[in-house]
Amino acid sequence: MNQQATTFLKREFIGDRKLAILSVTKRCNLHCIYCRTENKWYDSLGQGSKAVDIDKAKWPQLLNICKNAAEILITGGEPVEYPLLKGFLLFLSKNKIRFSIHTNGISKKWCDILS
């Protein structure tokens, strides 16, 4: 493995900066026991929120919140179930925000996004 790949995988580029974790949706194509049981969300913030998806109108605010982060880890639920994910990823790219995606990787919706 080359040095650049090793640096990325070890997240050495983060240095003293922060990794921002952003849940874009509560939707998921699975019902894993470790994530949620019945209709309860696994984290206390998720349980208290009525919102299912991040509102597109809030995207610009996220730039201000995450501008000093080395990377945004996009999570959910299952991020690909967020109806606006493709547009959101293009928005982050356009604004030069580095991101990674935490996914179960088995949704058929990936085909549309990756195309």
XYZ file of C-alpha atoms in Angstrom:
115
model
C 0.000 0.000 0.000
C 1.373 3.426 -0.880
C 2.100 6.142 1.691
C -0.833 8.359 0.641
C -3.362 5.531 1.080
C -1.891 4.638 4.480
C -2.118 8.265 5.619
C -5.767 8.449 4.567
C -6.778 5.139 6.151
C -5.138 6.106 9.441
C -6.859 9.502 9.238
C -3.490 11.203 9.787
C -4.728 14.158 7.698
C -7.102 15.075 10.534
C -4.273 16.104 12.852
C -5.654 18.447 15.521
C -8.857 19.150 13.593
C -12.171 17.429 14.282
C -14.109 14.686 12.553
C -17.751 15.810 12.301
C -20.374 13.052 12.400
C -23.608 13.986 10.660
C -26.760 11.881 10.655
C -28.713 12.889 7.535
C -31.715 10.594 8.021
C -33.453 8.185 10.351
C -34.541 6.040 7.390
C -32.980 2.618 7.006
C -33.497 -0.422 4.818
C -32.617 -2.741 7.730
C -33.762 -3.125 11.339
C -30.588 -4.210 13.072
C -31.051 -5.119 16.717
C -28.016 -3.097 17.845
C -29.299 0.064 16.154
C -32.978 0.182 17.049
C -35.649 -2.031 18.440
C -39.302 -1.666 17.541
C -39.694 2.066 16.866
C -37.001 3.334 19.237
C -33.942 5.070 17.873
C -30.630 4.023 19.390
C -29.414 7.452 20.502
C -31.143 9.906 22.812
C -30.908 12.807 20.343
C -32.547 10.734 17.622
C -35.356 9.684 19.927
C -36.160 13.295 20.784
C -36.268 14.503 17.190
C -39.422 14.423 15.079
C -37.443 15.106 11.891
C -36.692 12.120 9.680
C -34.354 13.858 7.194
C -32.108 16.928 7.214
C -33.941 19.791 5.546
C -32.204 21.042 2.383
C -32.629 24.609 3.641
C -30.175 23.764 6.464
C -27.347 22.652 4.180
C -25.663 26.104 4.112
C -25.718 26.196 7.929
C -23.832 22.910 7.971
C -20.970 24.557 6.080
C -20.522 27.020 8.938
C -20.680 24.275 11.551
C -18.287 21.939 9.737
C -15.903 24.415 8.107
C -13.110 23.618 10.564
C -13.648 19.867 10.493
C -11.126 17.762 8.618
C -13.909 15.506 7.375
C -17.635 14.869 7.738
C -18.699 11.292 8.366
C -22.187 10.978 6.889
C -24.351 8.484 8.699
C -27.989 7.826 9.512
C -30.028 5.504 9.640
C -28.783 4.456 6.260
C -27.496 7.539 4.390
C -28.510 6.235 0.953
C -32.135 6.223 2.144
C -31.930 10.034 2.479
C -33.905 11.150 -0.602
C -31.563 14.097 -1.229
C -28.252 12.292 -0.668
C -26.937 12.638 -4.219
C -27.585 16.385 -4.208
C -26.109 16.704 -0.723
C -22.893 14.944 -1.748
C -22.594 17.208 -4.788
C -23.190 20.223 -2.510
C -20.387 19.115 -0.162
C -18.032 18.459 -3.095
C -18.787 21.848 -4.646
C -17.914 23.474 -1.320
C -14.711 21.414 -1.004
C -15.880 19.554 2.102
C -14.212 16.157 2.535
C -16.666 13.433 3.487
C -16.955 9.724 4.048
C -20.103 7.630 4.334
C -20.991 5.101 7.013
C -23.311 2.664 5.254
C -24.517 -0.909 5.388
C -23.801 -0.909 1.645
C -26.646 -3.169 0.541
C -29.345 -0.755 -0.593
C -30.273 -0.958 -4.266
C -30.416 2.854 -4.271
C -26.600 3.000 -4.470
C -26.768 2.259 -8.205
C -28.508 5.579 -8.876
C -26.187 7.574 -6.641
C -22.986 6.043 -7.970
C -24.026 6.595 -11.569
